[in-house]
Coordinates of N, CA, C and O in Angstrom, one line a residue:
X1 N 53.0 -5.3 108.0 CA 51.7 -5.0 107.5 C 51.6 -3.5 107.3 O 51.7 -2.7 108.3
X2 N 51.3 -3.2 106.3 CA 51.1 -1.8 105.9 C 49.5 -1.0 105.9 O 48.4 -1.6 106.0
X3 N 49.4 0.2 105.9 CA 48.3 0.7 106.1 C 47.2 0.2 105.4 O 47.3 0.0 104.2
X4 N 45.8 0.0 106.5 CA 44.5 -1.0 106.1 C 44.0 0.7 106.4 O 44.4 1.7 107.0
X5 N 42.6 0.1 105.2 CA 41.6 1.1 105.1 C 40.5 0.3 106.3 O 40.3 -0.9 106.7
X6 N 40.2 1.4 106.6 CA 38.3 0.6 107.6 C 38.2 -0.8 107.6 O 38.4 -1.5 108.6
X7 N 38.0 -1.1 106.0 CA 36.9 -2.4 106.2 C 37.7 -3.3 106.1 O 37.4 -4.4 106.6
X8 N 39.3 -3.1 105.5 CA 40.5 -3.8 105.4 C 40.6 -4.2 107.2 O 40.8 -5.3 107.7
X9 N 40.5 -3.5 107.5 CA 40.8 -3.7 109.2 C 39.6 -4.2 110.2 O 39.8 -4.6 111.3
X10 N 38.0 -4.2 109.6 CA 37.2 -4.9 109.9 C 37.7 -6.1 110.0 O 37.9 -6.8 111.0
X11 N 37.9 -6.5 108.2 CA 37.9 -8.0 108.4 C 38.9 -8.6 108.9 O 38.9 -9.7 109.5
X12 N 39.8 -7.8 108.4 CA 40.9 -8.4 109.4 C 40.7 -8.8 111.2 O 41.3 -9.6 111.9
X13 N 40.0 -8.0 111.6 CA 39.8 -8.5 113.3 C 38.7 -9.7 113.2 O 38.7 -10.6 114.1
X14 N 37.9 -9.7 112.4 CA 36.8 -10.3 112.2 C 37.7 -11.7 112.2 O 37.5 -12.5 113.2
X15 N 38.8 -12.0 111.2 CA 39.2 -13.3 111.0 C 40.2 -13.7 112.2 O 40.4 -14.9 112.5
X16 N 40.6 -12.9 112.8 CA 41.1 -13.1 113.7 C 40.2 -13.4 115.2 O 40.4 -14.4 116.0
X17 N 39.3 -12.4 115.4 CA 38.7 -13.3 116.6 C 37.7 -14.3 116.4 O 36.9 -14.6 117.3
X18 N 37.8 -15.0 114.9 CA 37.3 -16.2 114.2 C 38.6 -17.2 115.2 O 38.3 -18.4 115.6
X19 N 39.6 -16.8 115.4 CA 40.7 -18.1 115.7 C 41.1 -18.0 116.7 O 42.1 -18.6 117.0
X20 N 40.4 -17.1 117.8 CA 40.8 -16.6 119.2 C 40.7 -17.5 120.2 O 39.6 -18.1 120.5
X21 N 41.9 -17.6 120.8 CA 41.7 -18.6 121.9 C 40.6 -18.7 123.2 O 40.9 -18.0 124.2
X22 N 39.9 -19.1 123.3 CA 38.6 -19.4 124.1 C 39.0 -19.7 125.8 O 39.8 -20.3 126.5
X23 N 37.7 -18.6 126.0 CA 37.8 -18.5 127.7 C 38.4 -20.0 128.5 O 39.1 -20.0 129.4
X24 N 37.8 -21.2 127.8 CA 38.0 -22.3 128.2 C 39.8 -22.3 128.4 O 40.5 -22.4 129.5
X25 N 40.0 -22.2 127.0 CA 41.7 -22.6 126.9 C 42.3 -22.0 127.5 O 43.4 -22.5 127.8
X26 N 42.2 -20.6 128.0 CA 43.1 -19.6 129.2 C 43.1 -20.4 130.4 O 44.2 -20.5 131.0
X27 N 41.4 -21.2 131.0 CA 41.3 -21.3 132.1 C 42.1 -22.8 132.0 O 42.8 -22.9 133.1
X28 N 42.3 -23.7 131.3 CA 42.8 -24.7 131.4 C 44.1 -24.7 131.3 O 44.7 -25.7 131.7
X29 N 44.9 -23.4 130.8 CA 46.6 -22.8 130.7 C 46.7 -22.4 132.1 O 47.8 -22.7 132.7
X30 N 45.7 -21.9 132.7 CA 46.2 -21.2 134.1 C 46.0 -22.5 134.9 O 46.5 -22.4 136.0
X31 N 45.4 -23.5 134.8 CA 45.5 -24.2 135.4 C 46.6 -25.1 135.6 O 47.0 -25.5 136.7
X32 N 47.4 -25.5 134.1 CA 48.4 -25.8 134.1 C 49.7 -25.2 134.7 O 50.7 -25.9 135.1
X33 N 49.6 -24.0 134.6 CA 50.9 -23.5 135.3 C 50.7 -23.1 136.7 O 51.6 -22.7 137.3
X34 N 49.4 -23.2 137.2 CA 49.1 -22.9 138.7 C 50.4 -23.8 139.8 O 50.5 -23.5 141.0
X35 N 51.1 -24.5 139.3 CA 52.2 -24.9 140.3 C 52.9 -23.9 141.0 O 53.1 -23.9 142.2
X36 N 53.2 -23.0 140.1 CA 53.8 -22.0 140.0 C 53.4 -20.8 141.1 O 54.1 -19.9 141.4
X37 N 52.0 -21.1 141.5 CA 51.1 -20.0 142.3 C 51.8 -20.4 144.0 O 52.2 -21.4 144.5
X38 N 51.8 -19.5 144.3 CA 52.5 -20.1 145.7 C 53.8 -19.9 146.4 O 54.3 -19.3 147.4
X39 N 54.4 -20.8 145.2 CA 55.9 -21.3 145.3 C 56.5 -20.3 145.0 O 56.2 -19.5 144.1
X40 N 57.9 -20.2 146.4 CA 59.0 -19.5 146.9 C 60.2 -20.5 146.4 O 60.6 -21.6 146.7
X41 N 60.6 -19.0 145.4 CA 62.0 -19.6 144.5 C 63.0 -18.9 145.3 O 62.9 -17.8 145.8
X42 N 64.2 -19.7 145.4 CA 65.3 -19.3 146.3 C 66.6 -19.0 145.3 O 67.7 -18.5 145.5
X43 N 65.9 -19.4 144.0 CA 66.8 -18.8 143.0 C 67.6 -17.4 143.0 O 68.7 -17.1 142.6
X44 N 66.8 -17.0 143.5 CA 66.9 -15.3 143.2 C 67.3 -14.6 144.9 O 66.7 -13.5 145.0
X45 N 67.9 -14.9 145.7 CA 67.9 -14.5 146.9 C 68.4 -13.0 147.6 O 69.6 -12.8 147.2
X46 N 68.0 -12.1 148.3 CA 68.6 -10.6 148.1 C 68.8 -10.9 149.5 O 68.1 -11.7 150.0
X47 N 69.6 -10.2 150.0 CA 69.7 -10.1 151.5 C 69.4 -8.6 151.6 O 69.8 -7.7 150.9
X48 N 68.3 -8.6 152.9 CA 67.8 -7.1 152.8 C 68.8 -6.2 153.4 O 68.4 -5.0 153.2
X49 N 70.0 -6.2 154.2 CA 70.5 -5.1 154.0 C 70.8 -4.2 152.4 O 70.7 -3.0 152.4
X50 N 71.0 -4.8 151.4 CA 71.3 -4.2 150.2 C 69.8 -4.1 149.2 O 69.6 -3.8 148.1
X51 N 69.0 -4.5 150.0 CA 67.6 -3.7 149.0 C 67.6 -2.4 149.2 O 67.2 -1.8 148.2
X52 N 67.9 -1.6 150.1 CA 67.6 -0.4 150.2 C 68.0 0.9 149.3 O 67.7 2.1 149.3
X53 N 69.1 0.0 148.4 CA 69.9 0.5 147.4 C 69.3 -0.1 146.4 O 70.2 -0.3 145.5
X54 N 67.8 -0.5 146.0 CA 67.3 -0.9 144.6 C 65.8 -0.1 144.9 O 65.2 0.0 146.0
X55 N 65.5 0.4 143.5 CA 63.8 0.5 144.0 C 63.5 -0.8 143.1 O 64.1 -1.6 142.5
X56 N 62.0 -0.2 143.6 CA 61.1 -1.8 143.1 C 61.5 -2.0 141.3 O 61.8 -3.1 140.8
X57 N 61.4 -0.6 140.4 CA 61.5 -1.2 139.2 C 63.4 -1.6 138.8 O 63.9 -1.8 137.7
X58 N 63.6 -1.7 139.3 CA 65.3 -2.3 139.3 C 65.1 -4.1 139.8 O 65.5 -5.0 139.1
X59 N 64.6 -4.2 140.5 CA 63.9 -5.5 140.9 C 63.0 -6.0 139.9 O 63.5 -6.8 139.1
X60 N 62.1 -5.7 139.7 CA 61.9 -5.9 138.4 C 62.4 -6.6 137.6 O 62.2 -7.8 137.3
X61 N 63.3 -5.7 137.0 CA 64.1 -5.8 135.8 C 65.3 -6.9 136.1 O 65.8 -7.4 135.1
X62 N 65.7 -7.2 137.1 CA 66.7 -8.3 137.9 C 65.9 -9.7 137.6 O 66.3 -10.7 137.0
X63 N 64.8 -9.6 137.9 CA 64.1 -10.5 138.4 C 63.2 -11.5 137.1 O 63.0 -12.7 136.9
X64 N 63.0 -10.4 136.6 CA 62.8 -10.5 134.7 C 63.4 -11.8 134.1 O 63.0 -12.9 133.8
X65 N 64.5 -11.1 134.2 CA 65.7 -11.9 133.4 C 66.3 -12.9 133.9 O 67.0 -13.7 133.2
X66 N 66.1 -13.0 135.6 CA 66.4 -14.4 135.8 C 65.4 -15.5 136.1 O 65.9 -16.6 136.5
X67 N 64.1 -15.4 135.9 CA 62.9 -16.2 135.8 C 62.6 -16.7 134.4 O 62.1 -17.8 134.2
X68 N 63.1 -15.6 133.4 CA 62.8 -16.2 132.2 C 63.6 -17.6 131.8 O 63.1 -18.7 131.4
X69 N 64.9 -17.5 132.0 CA 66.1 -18.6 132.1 C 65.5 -19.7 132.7 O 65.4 -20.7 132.1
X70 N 64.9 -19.6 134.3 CA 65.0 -20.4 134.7 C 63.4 -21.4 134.9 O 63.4 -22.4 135.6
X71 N 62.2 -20.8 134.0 CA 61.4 -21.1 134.2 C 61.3 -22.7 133.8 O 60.8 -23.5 134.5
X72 N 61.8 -22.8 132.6 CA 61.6 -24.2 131.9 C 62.5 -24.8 132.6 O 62.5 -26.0 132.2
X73 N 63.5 -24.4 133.7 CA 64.4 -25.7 134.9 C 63.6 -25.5 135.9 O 64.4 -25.5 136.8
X74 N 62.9 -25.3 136.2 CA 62.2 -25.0 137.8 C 62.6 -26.6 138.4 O 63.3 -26.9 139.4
X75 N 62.1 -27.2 137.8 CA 62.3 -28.6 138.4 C 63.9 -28.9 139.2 O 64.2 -29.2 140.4
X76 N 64.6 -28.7 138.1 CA 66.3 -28.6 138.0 C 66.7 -28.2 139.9 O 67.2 -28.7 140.9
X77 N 66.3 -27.0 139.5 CA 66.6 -25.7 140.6 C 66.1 -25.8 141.8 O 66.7 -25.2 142.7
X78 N 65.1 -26.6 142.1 CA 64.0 -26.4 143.0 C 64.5 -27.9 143.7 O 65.1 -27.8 144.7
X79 N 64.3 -29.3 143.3 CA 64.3 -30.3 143.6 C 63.0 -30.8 144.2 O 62.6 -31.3 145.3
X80 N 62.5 -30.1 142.9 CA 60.7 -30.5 143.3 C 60.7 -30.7 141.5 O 61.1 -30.1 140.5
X81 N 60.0 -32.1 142.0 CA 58.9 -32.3 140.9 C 58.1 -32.0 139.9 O 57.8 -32.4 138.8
X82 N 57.6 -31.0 141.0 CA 56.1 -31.2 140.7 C 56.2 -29.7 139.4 O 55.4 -29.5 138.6
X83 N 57.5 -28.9 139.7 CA 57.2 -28.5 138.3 C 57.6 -28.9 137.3 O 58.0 -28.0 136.6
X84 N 57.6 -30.3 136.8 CA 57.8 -30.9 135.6 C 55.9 -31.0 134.9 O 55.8 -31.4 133.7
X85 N 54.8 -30.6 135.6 CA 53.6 -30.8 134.9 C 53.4 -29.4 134.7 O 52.4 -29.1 134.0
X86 N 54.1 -28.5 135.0 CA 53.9 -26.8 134.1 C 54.2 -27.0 132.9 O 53.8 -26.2 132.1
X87 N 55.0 -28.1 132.4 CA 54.9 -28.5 130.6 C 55.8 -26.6 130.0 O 55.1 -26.0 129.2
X88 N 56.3 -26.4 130.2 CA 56.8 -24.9 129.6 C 58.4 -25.6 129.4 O 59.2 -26.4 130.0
X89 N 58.3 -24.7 127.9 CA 60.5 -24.9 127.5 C 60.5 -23.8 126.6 O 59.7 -23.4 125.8
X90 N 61.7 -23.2 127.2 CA 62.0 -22.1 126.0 C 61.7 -22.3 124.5 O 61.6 -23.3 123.8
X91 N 61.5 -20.9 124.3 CA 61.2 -21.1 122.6 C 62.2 -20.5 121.5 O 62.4 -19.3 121.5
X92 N 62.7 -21.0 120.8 CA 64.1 -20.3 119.9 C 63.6 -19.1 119.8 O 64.2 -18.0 120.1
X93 N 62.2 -19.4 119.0 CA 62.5 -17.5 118.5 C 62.7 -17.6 117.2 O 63.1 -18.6 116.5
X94 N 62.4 -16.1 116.8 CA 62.8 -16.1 115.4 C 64.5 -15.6 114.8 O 64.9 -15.6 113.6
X95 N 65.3 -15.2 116.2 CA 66.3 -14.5 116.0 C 67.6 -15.5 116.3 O 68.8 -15.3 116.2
X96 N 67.2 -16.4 116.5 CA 68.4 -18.1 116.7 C 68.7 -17.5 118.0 O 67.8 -17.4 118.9
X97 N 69.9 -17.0 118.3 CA 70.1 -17.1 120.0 C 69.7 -15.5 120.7 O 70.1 -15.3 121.9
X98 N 69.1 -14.7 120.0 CA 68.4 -14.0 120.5 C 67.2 -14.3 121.1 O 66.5 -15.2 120.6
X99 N 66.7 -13.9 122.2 CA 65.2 -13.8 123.1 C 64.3 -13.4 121.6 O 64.7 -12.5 120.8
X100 N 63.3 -14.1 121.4 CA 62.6 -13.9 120.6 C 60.6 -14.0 120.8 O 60.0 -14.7 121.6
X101 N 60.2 -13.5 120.2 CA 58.5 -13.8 120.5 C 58.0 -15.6 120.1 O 58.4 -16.2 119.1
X102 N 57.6 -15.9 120.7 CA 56.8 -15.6 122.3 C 57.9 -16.9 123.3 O 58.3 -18.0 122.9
X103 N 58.0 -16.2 124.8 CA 58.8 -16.5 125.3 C 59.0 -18.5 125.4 O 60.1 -18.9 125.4
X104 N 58.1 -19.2 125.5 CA 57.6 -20.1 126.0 C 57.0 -20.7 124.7 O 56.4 -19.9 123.9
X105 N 57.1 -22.0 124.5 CA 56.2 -23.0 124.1 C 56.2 -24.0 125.1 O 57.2 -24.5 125.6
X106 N 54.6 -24.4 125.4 CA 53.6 -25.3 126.3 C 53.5 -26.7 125.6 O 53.6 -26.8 124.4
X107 N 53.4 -27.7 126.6 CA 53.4 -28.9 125.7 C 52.2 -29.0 124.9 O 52.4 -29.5 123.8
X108 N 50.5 -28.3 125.4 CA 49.9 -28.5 124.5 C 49.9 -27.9 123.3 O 48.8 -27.8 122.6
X109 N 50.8 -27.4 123.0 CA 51.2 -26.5 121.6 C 50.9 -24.6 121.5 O 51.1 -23.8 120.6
X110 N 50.4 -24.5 122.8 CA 50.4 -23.2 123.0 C 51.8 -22.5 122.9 O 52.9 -22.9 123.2
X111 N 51.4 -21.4 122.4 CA 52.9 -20.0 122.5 C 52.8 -19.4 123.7 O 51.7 -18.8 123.7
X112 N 53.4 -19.2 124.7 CA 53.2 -18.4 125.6 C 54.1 -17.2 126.0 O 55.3 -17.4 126.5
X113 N 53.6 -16.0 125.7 CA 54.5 -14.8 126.5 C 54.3 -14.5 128.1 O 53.2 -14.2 128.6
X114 N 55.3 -14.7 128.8 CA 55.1 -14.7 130.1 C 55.6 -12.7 130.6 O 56.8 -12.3 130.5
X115 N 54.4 -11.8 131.2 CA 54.8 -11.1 131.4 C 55.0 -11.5 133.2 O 54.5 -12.5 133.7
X116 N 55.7 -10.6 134.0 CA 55.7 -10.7 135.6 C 56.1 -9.5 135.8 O 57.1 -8.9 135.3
X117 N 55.2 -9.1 136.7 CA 54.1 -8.1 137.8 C 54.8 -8.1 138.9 O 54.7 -9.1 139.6
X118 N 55.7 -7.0 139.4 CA 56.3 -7.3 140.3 C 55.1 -6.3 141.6 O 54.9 -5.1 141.3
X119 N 54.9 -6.6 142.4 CA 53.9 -6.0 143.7 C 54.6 -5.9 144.9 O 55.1 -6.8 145.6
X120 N 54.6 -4.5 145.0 CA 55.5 -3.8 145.9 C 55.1 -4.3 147.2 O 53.9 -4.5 147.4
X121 N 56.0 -4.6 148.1 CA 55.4 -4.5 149.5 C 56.5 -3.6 150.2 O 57.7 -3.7 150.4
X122 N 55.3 -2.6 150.7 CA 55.9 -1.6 151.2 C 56.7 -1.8 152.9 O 57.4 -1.0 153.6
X123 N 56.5 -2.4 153.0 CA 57.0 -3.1 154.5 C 58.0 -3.6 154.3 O 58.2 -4.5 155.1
X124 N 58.9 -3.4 153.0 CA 60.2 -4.2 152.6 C 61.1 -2.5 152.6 O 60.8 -1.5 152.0
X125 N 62.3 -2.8 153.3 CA 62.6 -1.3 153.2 C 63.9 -1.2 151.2 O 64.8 -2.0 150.8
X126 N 63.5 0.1 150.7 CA 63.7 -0.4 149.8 C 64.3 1.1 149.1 O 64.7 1.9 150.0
X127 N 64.5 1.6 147.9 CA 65.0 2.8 147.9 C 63.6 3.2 147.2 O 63.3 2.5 146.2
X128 N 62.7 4.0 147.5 CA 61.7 4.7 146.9 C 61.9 6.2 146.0 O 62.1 7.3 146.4
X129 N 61.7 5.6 144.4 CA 61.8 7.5 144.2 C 60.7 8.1 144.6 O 59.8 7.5 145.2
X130 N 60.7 9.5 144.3 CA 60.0 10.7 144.6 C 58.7 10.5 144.2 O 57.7 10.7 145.0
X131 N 58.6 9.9 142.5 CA 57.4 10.2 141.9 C 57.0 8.3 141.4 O 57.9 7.6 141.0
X132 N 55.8 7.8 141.5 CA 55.6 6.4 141.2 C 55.6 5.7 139.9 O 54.7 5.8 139.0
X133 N 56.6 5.2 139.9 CA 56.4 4.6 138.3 C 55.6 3.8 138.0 O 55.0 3.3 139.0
X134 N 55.3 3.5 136.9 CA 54.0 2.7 136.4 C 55.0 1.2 136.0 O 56.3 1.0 136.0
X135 N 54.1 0.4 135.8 CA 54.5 -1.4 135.7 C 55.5 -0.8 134.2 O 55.3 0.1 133.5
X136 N 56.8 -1.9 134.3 CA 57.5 -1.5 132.9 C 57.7 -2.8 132.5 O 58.8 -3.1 132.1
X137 N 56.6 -3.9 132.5 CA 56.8 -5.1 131.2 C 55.8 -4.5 130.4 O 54.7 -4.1 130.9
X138 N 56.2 -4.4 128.7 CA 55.6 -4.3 127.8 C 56.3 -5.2 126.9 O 57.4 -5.9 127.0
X139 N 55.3 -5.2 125.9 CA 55.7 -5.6 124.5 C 56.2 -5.1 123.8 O 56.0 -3.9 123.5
X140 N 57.1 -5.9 123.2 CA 58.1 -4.9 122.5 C 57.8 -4.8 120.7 O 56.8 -5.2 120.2
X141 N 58.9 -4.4 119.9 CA 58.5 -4.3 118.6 C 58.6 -5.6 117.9 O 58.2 -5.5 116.7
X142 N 59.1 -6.7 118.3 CA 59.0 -8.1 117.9 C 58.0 -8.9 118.0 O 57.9 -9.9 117.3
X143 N 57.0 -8.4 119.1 CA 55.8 -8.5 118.5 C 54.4 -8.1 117.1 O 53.3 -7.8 117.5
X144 N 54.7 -8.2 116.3 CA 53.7 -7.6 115.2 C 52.2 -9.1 114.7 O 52.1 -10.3 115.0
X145 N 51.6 -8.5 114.2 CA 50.6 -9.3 113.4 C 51.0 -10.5 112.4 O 50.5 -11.6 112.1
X146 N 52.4 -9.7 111.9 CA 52.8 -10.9 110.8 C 53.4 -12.3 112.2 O 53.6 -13.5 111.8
X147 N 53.5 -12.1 113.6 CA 54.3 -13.4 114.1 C 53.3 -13.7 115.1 O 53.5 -14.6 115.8
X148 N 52.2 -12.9 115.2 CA 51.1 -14.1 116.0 C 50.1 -14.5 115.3 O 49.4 -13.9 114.5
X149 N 50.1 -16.3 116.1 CA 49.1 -17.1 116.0 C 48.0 -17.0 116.9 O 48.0 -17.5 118.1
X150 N 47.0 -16.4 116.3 CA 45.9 -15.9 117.0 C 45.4 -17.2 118.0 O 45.4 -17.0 119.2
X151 N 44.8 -18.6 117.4 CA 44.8 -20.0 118.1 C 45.5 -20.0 118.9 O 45.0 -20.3 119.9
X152 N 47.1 -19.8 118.8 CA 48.1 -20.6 119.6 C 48.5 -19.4 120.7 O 48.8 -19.8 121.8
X153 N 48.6 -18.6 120.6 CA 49.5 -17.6 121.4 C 48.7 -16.7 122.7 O 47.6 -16.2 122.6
X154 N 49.3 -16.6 123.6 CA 48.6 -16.3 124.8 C 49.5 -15.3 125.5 O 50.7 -15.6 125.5
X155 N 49.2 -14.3 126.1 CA 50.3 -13.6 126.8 C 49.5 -13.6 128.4 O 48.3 -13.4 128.4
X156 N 50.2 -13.9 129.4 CA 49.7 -13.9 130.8 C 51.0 -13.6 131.7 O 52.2 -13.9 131.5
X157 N 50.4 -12.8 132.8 CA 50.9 -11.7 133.4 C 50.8 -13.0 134.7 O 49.9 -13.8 134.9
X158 N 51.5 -12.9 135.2 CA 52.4 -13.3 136.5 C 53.0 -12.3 137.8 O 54.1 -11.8 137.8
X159 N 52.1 -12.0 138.9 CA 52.5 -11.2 140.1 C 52.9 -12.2 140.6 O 52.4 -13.3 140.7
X160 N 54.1 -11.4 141.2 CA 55.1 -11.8 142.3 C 55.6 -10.7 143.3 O 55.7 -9.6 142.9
X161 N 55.9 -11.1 144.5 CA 56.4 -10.1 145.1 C 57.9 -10.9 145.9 O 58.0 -12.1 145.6
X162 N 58.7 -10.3 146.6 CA 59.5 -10.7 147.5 C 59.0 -10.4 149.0 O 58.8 -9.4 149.7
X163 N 59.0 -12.6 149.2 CA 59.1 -12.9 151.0 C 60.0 -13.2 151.6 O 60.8 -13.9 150.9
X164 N 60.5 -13.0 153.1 CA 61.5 -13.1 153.9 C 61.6 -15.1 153.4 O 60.7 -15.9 153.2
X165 N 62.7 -15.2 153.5 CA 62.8 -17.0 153.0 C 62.8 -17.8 154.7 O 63.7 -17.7 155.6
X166 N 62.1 -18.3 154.7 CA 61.9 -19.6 156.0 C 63.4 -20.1 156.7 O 63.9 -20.2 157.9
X167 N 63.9 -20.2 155.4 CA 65.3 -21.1 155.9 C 66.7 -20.2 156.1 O 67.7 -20.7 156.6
X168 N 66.6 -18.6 155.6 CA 67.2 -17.8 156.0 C 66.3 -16.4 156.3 O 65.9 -15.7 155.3
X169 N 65.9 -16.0 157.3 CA 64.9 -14.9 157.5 C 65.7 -13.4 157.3 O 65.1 -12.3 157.2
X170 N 67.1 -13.6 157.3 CA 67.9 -11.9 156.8 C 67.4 -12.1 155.3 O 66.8 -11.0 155.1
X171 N 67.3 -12.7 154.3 CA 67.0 -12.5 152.8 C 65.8 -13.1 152.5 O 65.1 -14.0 152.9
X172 N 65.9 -11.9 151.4 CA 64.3 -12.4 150.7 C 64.2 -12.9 149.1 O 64.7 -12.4 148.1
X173 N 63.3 -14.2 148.9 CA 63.1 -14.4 147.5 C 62.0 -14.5 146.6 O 60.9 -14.1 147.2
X174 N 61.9 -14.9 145.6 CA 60.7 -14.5 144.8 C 59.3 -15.3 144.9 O 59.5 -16.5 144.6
X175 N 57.9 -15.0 145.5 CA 57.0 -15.6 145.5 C 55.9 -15.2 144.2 O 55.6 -14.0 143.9
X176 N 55.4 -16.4 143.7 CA 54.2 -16.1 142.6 C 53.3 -15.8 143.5 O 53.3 -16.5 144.5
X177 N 52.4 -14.8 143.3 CA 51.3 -14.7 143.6 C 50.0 -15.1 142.9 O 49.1 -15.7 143.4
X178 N 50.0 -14.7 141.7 CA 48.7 -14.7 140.7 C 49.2 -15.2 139.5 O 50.4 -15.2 139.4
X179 N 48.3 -15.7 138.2 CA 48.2 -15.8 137.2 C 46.8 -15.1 136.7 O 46.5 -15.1 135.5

């Protein structure tokens, strides 16, 4: 999409939050994936002698990339059930076996980009730099106007932090906190 004048860009937002997904339909998406709120994935397990050699945004970025894989097996992984009603499966994308926009299609036909919020807990000993970095999930340039569905597409942010695991208390793994 190339440069809009003013009113070119009025209406354009105009038609668009004509097709915007409604307070309702967020709250009925978070409800669906609320399984998810809570639950300690063992997928991902660190044993904390060797955190102290990651800061938090290296964690992060570990943690990223193996939740996105594994969200649509949770069931698989877990030998729980109960996340077969989060309804989520990867989505091809527009790039065939490239990661593509939007991460997630929902059974009710929603698009979903899943960002995750990783929340430091400082009582985890860990490598701290000097100066505090700011959250580094963004959107990237595969996002544009021409590939969202204003109706269908939803982007929601997911905090998580890492808790000591029950069943081994030397390592720690990934807990959802929020949607």
């Amino acid at each position: 999409m190339g440069f809009m004048h003013k009113d070119e860009y009025e209406d354009y937002v105009k038609q668009y939050n004509a097709n915007a997904i409604s307070e309702q339909e967020i709250q009925e998406m978070k409800a669906a994936l609320s399984p998810l709120i809570g639950a300690q994935f063992n997928t991902l397990s660190i044993p904390k002698e060797i955190l102290t050699a990651f800061e938090p945004s290296q964690i992060g970025t570990i943690v990223g990339s193996l939740m996105d894989a594994c969200i649509p097996q949770l069931s698989t992984l877990t030998d729980s059930r109960i996340f077969d009603s989060v309804g989520l499966s990867k989505n091809e994308g527009i790039l065939g076996d490239r990661e593509g926009y939007p991460d997630y299609i929902h059974t009710s036909g929603k698009r979903l980009e899943l960002k995750l919020l990783f929340v430091d807990n400082p009582n985890i000993g860990m490598k701290r730099p000097s100066t505090p970095r700011e959250p580094s999930a963004r959107l990237t340039q595969k996002v544009t106007f021409k590939n969202i569905i204003p109706d269908k597409d939803m982007l929601l942010v997911i905090a998580y932090t890492l808790k000591q695991r029950k069943d081994n208390p030397s390592s720690l793994s990934l807990k959802y906190l929020c949607i």
